[in-house]
Coordinates of C-alpha atoms in Angstrom, one line a residue:
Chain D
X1 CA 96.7 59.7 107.1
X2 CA 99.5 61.0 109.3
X3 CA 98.6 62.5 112.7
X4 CA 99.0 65.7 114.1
X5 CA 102.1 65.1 115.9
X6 CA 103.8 63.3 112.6
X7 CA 102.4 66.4 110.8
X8 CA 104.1 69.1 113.2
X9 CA 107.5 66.6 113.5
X10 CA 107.6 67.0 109.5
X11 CA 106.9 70.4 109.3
X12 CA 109.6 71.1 112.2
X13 CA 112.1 68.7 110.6
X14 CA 111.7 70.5 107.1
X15 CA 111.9 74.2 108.2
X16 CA 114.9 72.8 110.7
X17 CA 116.3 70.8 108.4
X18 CA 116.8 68.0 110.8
X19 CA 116.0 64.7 110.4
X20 CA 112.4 63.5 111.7
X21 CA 114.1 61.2 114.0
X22 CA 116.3 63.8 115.9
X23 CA 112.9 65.2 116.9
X24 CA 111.3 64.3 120.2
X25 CA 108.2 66.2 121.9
X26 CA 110.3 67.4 124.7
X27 CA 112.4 69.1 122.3
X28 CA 112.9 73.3 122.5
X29 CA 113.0 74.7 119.5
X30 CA 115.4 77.0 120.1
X31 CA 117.3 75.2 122.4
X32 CA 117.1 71.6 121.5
X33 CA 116.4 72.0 118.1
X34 CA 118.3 75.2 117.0
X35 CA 115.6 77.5 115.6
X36 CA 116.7 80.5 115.4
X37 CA 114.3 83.8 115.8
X38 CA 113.0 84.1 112.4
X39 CA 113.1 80.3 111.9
X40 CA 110.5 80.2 114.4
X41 CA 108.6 82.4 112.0
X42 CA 108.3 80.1 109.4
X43 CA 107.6 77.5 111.4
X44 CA 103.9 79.5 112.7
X45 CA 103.3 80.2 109.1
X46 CA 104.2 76.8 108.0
X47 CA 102.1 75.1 110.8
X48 CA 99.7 77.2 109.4
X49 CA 100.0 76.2 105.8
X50 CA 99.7 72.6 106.7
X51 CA 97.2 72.7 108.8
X52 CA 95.0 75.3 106.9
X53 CA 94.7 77.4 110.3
X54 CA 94.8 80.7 111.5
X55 CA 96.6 80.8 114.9
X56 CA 97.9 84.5 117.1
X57 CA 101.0 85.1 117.0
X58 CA 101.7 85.7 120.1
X59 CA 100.2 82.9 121.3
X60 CA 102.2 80.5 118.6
X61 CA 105.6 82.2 119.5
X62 CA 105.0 81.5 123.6
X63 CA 104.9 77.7 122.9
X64 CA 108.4 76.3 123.6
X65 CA 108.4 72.5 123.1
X66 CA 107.2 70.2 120.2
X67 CA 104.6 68.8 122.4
X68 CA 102.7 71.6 123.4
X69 CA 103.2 72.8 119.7
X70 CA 101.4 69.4 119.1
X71 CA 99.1 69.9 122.0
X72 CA 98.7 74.5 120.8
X73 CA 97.5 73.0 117.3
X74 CA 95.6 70.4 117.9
X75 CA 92.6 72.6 120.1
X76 CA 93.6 75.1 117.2
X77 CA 92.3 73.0 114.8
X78 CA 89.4 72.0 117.1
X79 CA 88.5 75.5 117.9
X80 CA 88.1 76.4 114.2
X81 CA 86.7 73.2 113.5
X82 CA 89.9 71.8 111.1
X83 CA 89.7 68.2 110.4
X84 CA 93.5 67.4 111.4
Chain S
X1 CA 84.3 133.2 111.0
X2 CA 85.3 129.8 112.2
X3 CA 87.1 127.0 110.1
X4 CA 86.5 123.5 110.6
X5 CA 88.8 121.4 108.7
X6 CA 87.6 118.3 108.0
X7 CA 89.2 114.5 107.3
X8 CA 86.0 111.9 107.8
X9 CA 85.8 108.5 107.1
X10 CA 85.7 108.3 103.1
X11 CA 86.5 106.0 100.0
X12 CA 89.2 108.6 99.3
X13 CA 91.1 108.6 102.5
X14 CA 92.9 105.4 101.4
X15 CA 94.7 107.4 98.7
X16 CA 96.9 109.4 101.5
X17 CA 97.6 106.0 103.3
X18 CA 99.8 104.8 104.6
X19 CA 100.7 108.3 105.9
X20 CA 97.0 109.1 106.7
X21 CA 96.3 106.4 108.6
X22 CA 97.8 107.5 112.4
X23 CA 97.0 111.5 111.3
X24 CA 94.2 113.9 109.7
X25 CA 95.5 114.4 105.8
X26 CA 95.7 118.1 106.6
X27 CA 98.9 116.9 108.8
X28 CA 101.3 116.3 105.4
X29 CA 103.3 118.3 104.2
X30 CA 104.4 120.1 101.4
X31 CA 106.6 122.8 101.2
X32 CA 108.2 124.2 104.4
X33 CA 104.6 123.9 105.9
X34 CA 101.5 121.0 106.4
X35 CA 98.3 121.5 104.2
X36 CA 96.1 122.7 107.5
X37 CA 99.4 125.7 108.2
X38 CA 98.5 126.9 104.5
X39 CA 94.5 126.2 104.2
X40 CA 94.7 128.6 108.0
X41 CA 96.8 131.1 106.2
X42 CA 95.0 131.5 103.2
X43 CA 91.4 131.9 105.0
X44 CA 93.2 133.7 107.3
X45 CA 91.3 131.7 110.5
X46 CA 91.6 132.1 114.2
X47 CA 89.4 130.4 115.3
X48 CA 89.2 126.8 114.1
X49 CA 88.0 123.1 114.8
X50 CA 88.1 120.3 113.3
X51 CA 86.6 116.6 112.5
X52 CA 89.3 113.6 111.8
X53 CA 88.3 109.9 111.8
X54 CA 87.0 108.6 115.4
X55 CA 89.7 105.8 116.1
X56 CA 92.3 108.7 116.1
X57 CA 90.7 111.9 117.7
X58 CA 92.3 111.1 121.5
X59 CA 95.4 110.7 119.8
X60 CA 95.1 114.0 117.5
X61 CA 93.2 115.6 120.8
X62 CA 96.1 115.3 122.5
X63 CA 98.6 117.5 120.7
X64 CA 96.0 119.8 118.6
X65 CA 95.5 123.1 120.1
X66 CA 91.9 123.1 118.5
X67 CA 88.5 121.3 119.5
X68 CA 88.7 117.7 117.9
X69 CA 84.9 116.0 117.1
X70 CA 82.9 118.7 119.0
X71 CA 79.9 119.1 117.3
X72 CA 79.4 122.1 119.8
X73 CA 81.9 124.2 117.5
X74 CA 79.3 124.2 114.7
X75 CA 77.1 126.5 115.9
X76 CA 77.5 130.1 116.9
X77 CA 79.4 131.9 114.4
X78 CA 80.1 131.7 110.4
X79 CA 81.3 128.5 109.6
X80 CA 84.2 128.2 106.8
X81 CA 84.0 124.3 106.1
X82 CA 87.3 122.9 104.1
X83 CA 88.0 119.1 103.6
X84 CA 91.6 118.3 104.5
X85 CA 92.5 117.6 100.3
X86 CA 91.5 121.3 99.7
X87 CA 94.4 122.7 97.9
X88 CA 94.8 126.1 99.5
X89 CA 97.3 127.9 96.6
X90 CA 93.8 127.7 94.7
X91 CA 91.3 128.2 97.2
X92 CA 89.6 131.5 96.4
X93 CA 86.7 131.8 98.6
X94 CA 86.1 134.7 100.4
X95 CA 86.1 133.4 104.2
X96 CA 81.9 134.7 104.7
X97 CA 79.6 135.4 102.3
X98 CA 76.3 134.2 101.2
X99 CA 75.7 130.4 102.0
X100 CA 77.0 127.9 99.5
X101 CA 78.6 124.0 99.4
X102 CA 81.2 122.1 96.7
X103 CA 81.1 118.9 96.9
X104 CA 82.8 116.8 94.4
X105 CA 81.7 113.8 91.9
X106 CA 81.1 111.5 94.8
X107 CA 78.9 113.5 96.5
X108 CA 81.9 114.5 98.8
X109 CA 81.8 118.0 100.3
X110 CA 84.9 120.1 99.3
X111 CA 83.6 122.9 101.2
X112 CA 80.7 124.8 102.9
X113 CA 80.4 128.2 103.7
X114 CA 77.5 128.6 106.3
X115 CA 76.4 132.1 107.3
X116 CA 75.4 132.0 111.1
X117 CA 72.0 133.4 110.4
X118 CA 71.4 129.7 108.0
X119 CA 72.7 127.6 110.5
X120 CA 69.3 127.4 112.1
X121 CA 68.0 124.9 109.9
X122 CA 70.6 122.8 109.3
X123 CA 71.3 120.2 111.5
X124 CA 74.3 120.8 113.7
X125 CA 74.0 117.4 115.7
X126 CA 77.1 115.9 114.3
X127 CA 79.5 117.3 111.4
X128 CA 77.8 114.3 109.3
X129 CA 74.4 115.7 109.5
X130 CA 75.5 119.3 109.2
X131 CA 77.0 118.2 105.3
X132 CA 74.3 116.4 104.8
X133 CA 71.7 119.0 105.7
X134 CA 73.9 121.5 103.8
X135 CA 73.7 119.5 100.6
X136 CA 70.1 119.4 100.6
X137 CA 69.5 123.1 101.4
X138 CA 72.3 125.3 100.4
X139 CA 73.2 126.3 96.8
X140 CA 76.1 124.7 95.1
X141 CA 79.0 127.0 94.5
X142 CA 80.3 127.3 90.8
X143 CA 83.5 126.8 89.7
X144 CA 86.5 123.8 90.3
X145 CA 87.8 123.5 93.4
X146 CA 91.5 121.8 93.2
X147 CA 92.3 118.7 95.4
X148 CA 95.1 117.0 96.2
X149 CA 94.0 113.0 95.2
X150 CA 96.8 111.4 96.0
X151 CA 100.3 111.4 98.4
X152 CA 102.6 111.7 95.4
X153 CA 100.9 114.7 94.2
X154 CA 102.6 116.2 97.7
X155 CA 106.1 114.8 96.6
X156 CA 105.6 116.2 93.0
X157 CA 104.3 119.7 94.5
X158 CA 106.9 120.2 96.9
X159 CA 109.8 121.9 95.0
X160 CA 107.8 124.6 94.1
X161 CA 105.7 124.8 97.2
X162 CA 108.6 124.6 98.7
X163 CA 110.0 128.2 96.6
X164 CA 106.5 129.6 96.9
X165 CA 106.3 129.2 101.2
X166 CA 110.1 130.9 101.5
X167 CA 108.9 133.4 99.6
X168 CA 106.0 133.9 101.9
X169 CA 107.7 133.8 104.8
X170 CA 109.9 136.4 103.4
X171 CA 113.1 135.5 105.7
X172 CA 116.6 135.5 104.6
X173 CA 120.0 135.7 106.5
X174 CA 121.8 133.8 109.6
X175 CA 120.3 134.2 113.0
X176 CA 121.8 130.9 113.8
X177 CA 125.7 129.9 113.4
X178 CA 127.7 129.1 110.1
X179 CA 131.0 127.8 111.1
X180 CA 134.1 128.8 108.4
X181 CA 135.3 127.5 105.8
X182 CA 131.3 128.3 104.3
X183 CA 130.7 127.6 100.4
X184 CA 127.5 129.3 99.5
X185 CA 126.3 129.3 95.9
X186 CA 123.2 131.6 94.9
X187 CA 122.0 134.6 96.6
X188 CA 122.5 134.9 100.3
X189 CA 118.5 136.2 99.5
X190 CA 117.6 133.0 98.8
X191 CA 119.1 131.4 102.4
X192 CA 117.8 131.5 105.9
X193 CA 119.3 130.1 108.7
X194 CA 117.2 130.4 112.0
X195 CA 118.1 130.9 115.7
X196 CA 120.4 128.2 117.2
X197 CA 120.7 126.6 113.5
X198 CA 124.6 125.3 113.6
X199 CA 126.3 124.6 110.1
X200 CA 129.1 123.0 110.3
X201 CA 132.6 123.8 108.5
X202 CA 132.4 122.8 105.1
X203 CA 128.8 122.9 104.1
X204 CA 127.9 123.4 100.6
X205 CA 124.4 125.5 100.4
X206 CA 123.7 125.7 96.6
X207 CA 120.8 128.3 96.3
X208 CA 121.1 129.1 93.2
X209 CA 118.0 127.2 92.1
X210 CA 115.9 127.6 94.8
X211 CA 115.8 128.5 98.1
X212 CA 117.0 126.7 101.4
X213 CA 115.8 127.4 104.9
X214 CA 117.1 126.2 107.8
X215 CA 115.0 125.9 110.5
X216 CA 115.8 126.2 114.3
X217 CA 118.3 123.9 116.2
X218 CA 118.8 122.1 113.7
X219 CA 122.5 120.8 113.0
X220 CA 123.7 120.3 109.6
X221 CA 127.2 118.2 109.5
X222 CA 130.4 118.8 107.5
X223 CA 130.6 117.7 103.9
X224 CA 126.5 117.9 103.4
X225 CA 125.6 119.4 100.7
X226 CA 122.0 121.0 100.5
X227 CA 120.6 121.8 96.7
X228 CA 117.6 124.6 96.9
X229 CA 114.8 124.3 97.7
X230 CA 115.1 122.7 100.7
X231 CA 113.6 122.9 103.9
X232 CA 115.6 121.6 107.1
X233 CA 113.3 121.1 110.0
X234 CA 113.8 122.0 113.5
X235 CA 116.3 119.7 115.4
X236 CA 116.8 118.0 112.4
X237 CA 120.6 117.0 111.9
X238 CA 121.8 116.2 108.5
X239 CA 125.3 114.1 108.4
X240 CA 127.3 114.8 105.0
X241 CA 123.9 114.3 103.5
X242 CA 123.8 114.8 99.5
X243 CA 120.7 116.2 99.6
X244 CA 119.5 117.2 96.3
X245 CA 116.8 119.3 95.3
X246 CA 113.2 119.4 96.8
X247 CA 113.4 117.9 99.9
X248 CA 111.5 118.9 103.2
X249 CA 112.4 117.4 106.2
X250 CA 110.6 117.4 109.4
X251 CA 111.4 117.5 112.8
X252 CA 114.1 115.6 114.9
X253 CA 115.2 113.9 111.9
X254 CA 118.4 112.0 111.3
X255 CA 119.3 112.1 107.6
X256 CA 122.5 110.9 105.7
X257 CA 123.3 109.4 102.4
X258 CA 121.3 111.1 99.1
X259 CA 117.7 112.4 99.4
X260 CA 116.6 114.1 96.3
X261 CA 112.7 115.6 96.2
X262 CA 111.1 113.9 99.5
X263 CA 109.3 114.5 101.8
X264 CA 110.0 113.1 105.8
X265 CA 107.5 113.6 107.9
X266 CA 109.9 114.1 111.1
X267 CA 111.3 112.5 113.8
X268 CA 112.4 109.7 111.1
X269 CA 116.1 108.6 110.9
X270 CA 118.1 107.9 107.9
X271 CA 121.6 107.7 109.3
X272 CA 123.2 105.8 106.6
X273 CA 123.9 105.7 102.8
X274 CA 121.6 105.2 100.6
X275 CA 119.2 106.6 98.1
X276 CA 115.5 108.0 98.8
X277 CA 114.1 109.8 96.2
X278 CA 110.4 111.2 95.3
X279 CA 109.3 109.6 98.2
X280 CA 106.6 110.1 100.9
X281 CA 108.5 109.0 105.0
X282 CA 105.9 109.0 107.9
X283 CA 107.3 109.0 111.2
X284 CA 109.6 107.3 113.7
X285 CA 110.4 105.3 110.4
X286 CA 114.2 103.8 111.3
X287 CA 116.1 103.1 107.2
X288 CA 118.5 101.5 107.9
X289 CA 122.0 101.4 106.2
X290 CA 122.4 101.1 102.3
X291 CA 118.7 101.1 102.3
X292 CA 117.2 102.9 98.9
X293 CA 114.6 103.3 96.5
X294 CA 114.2 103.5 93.2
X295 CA 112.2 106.7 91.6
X296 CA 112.2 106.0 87.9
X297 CA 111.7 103.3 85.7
X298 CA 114.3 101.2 83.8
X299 CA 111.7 102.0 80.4
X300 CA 110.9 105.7 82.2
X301 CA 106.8 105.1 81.7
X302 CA 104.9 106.5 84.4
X303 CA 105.2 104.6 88.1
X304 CA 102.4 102.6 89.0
X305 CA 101.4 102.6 92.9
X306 CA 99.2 99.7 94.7
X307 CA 97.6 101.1 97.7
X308 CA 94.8 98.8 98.8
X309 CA 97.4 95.7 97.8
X310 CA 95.6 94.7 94.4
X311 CA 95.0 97.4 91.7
X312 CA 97.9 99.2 90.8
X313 CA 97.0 103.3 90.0
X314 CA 98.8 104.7 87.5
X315 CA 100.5 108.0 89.2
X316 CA 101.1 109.6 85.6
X317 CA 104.6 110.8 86.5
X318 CA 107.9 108.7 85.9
X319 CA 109.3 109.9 88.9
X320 CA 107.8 108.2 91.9
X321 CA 109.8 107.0 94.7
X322 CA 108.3 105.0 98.2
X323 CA 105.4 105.8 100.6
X324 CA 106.5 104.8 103.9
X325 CA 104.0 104.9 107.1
X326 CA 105.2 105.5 110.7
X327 CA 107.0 102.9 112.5
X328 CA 108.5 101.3 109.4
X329 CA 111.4 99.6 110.1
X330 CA 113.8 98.8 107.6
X331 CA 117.4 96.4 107.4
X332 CA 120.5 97.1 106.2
X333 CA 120.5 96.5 102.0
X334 CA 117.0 97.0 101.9
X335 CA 115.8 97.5 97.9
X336 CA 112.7 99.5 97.3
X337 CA 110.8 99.0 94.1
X338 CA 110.0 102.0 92.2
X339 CA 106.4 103.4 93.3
X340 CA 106.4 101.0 96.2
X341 CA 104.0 101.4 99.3
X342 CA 105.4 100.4 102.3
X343 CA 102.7 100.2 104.9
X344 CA 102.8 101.5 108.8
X345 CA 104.5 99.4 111.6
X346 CA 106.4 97.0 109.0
X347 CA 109.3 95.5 110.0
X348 CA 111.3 94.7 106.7
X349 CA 114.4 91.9 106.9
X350 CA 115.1 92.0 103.5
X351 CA 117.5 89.0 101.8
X352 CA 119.0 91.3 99.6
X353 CA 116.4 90.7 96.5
X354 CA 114.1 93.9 95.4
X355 CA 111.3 94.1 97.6
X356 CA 107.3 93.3 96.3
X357 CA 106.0 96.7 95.6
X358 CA 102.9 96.4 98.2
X359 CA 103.7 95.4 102.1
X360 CA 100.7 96.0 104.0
X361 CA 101.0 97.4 107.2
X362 CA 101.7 95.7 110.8
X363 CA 103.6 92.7 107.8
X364 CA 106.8 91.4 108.9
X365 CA 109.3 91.1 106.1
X366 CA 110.9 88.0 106.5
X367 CA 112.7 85.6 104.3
X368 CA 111.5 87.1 101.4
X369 CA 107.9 86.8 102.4
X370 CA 105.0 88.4 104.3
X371 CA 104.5 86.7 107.4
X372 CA 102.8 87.4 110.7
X373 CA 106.1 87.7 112.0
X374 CA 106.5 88.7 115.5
X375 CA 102.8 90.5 116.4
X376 CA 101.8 93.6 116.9
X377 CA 103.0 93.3 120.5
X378 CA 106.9 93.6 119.5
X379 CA 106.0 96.5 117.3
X380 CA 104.4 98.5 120.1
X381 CA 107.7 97.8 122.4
X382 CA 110.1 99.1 119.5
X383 CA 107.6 102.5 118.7
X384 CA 107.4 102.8 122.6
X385 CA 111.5 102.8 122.8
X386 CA 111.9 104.9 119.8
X387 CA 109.8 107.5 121.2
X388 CA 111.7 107.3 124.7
X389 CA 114.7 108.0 123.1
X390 CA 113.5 111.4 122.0
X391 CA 111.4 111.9 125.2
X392 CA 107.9 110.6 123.7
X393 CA 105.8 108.8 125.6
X394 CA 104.0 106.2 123.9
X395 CA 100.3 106.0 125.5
X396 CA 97.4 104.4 126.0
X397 CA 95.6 106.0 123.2
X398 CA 98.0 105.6 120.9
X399 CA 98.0 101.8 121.6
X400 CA 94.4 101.5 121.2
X401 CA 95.0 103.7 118.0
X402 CA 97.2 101.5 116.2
X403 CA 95.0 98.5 117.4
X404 CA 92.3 100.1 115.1
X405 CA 94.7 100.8 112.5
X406 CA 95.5 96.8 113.2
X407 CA 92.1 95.9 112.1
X408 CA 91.6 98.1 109.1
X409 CA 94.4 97.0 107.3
X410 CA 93.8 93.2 107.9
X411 CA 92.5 91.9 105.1
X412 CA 95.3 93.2 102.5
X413 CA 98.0 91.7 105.4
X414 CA 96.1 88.6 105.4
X415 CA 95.9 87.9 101.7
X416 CA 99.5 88.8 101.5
X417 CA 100.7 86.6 104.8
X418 CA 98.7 83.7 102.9
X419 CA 100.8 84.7 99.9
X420 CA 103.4 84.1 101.8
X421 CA 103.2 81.0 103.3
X422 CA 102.3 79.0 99.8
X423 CA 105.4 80.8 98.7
X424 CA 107.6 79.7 102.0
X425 CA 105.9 76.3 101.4
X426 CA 107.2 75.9 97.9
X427 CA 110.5 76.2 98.4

């Protein structure tokens, strides 16, 4: 089973549409990684639809990198007890 | 005598959103006037109060010129008891008289008339336990007592309401400014302009099937042209507007393009092209260019309206347009589906396509989908700088308001955000 961070590099690299590889944890989204306001959007609800998790907005949107999206998601999942 | 007008917490209050949900019911309009301006005329009250929904008395406290919640206004005199979806063109109750209560098929009270000499023993603690104390001591009244059910009954109403309230004003001439060349059809009877009113050169007022009024300050453009009956609210400015029959508009409005039989709350802007018709506009609502909505089916059988996001009510008229609550924002393009219920605080990105005919409130339109978008937080900064651009202060109370109104309306945005994101995740 993938991991979290394989999970979140997929769903980034899908919604993106970049290539897994071009996607490191350091990476900005909007930045680095060119998402665009309502790309970033998607990516909270698709986050959401993989994981199966309910995360706030606001909190989602604040998170910058790919790690601490990795890092935001995974006490997400823990906090509303998600197996991830 | 002393009216209370009441709006409490009921299974029928849903039916008014998503305009009821930031104001009493008795706050719509139809006609020139809201439903509380003609339920006051008709009883012919002075001295009134009045019971809305907790989670919005600050915020109605803070503008109404009456008490708001006070359970002290329900002792001391006559008390004239009238729920906000009293229709007062058919309200024939003498203001006092001999104790007596209508409440409908749900048990709802339509109205109480409480001589001061029964209030004694009735409990007065809250407005709750006065009803209920009423409806297990009082007689019931005989006869119907007509209610509006739903919003669209309003929109459908408001030609003629609008005919009948110009009549009952009884005003007709220019105290304000038409500028020349002027192109009046109808009876100048039929046309009032009010104080510091300014038409424009080139102005068509067509009167000759109803009446058009004016009202103060407010600016119409050249090359609008306003079919009667109309009503033009105070401030409002109309910009070569084709504005067809049947339309009120409120307050500090901006209005272009066609508007045919709606309703606009006030202080709402549509600048720009497009076509809104039979439709229901809260306020601070922002349409943006080209955006429109449909009124009448391609098959012309009666518009269906979802207001709770699942079961669709049949309105029984083929000519339904869009309910729009206050703070809806809406993109250049936008394409509103015939009967289509657009919630409060939605901001709408449309991607050209017809939009679903339910988007619950505080729902961000995005990519073709209901998402959580942005938050509530972003929405608050944009009402907040669209009411400081008309010198409105956005407060504390309203914020904690609209947090309320946040929760109510969560499940329907949450089963349509879900909705959303299988969708977003199929493509």
């Amino acid at each position: 089973m993938a991991t979290i961070e394989e999970r979140v590099v997929a769903v980034t690299a899908r919604v993106l549409k970049l290539e897994t590889s071009e996607i490191k944890p350091e990476h900005i989204f909007t930045t680095d990684l060119g998402a665009e306001s309502v790309q970033s959007v998607e990516l909270v609800a698709m986050f959401e639809e993989e994981f199966g998790i309910e995360m706030d907005e606001d909190a989602a949107l604040s998170v910058e990198n790919v790690g601490d999206a990795i890092k935001f998601i995974t006490e997400v999942c823990q906090a509303q007890g998600v197996e991830a | 005598m002393r009216l209370i007008l009441t709006d409490l917490p009921s299974d029928k209050r849903y039916h008014f959103y998503p305009l009821a949900l930031c104001r009493p019911i008795w706050d719509l309009r139809c006609g020139m006037t809201s439903l509380s301006d003609k339920l006051i005329a008709k009883t012919q009250a002075s001295d009134i109060a009045c019971f809305v929904p907790p989670y919005m008395a600050e915020v109605y406290g803070a503008t109404s010129t009456w008490p708001v919640n006070d359970a002290t206004a329900l002792a001391g005199d006559d008390l004239l008891v009238v729920n906000a979806r009293v229709k007062a063109s058919d309200f024939s109750v003498e203001p006092t008289g001999p104790s007596q209560i209508a409440v409908d098929a749900d048990g709802e009270c339509l109205y109480a008339r409480i001589a001061k000499e029964d209030l004694a023993r009735l409990n007065t603690d809250s407005i709750d336990a006065l009803l209920e104390s009423a409806k297990a001591t009082l007689s019931a009244a005989e006869g119907e007592v007509a209610v509006w059910n739903y919003t669209w009954d309003l929109v459908l109403a408001n030609p003629g309401q609008l005919t009948e309230d110009f009549a009952a004003l009884g005003q007709s001439g220019v105290e304000g400014t038409v500028e020349e060349p002027k192109a009046l059809r109808g009876s100048e009877n039929e046309v009032f302009v009010a104080r510091g009113a300014l038409v424009h050169p080139m102005v068509v007022i067509d009167a000759a099937e109803g009446p058009v009024y004016i009202d103060e300050d407010a600016e119409i453009h050249p090359f609008t042209r306003i079919e009667g009956p109309a009503y033009i609210g105070k401030k409002s400015i109309l910009l070569g507007a084709k504005c067809r029959e049947g339309n009120s508009i409120g307050p500090v409005c901006r209005v272009g393009g066609e508007v045919e039989e709606s309703i606009i709350q006030g202080y709402s802007n549509k600048y720009h092209d497009g076509f809104l018709g039979h439709a229901y506009v809260g306020e601070w609502v922002n349409l943006g260019a080209l955006t429109t909505n449909s009124d009448l089916k391609n098959d012309y059988s009666s518009v269906e309206v979802v207001l709770d996001g699942r079961r669709p009510i049949d309105t029984g008229s083929t000519k339904v347009g869009s309910l729009i609550g206050d703070h809806t924002k809406t993109s250049i393009g936008t394409l509103l589906n015939t009967g289509a219920y657009v919630g409060a605080m939605v901001a709408v990105t449309t991607t050209g396509s017809l939009l679903p005919k339910y988007l619950p409130s505080f729902g961000w339109f995005i990519k073709g989908v209901v998402t959580k978008g942005f938050g509530k937080g972003k929405l608050y900064e944009t009402a907040k700088t669209a009411m400081g651009r008309r010198k409105l202060e956005w407060t504390p109370a309203m914020e904690e308001m609209w947090n309320e109104i946040h929760k109510i309306t969560a499940p329907e945005r949450s089963e349509a955000v879900k909705k959303g994101r299988r969708a977003l995740a199929a493509t």
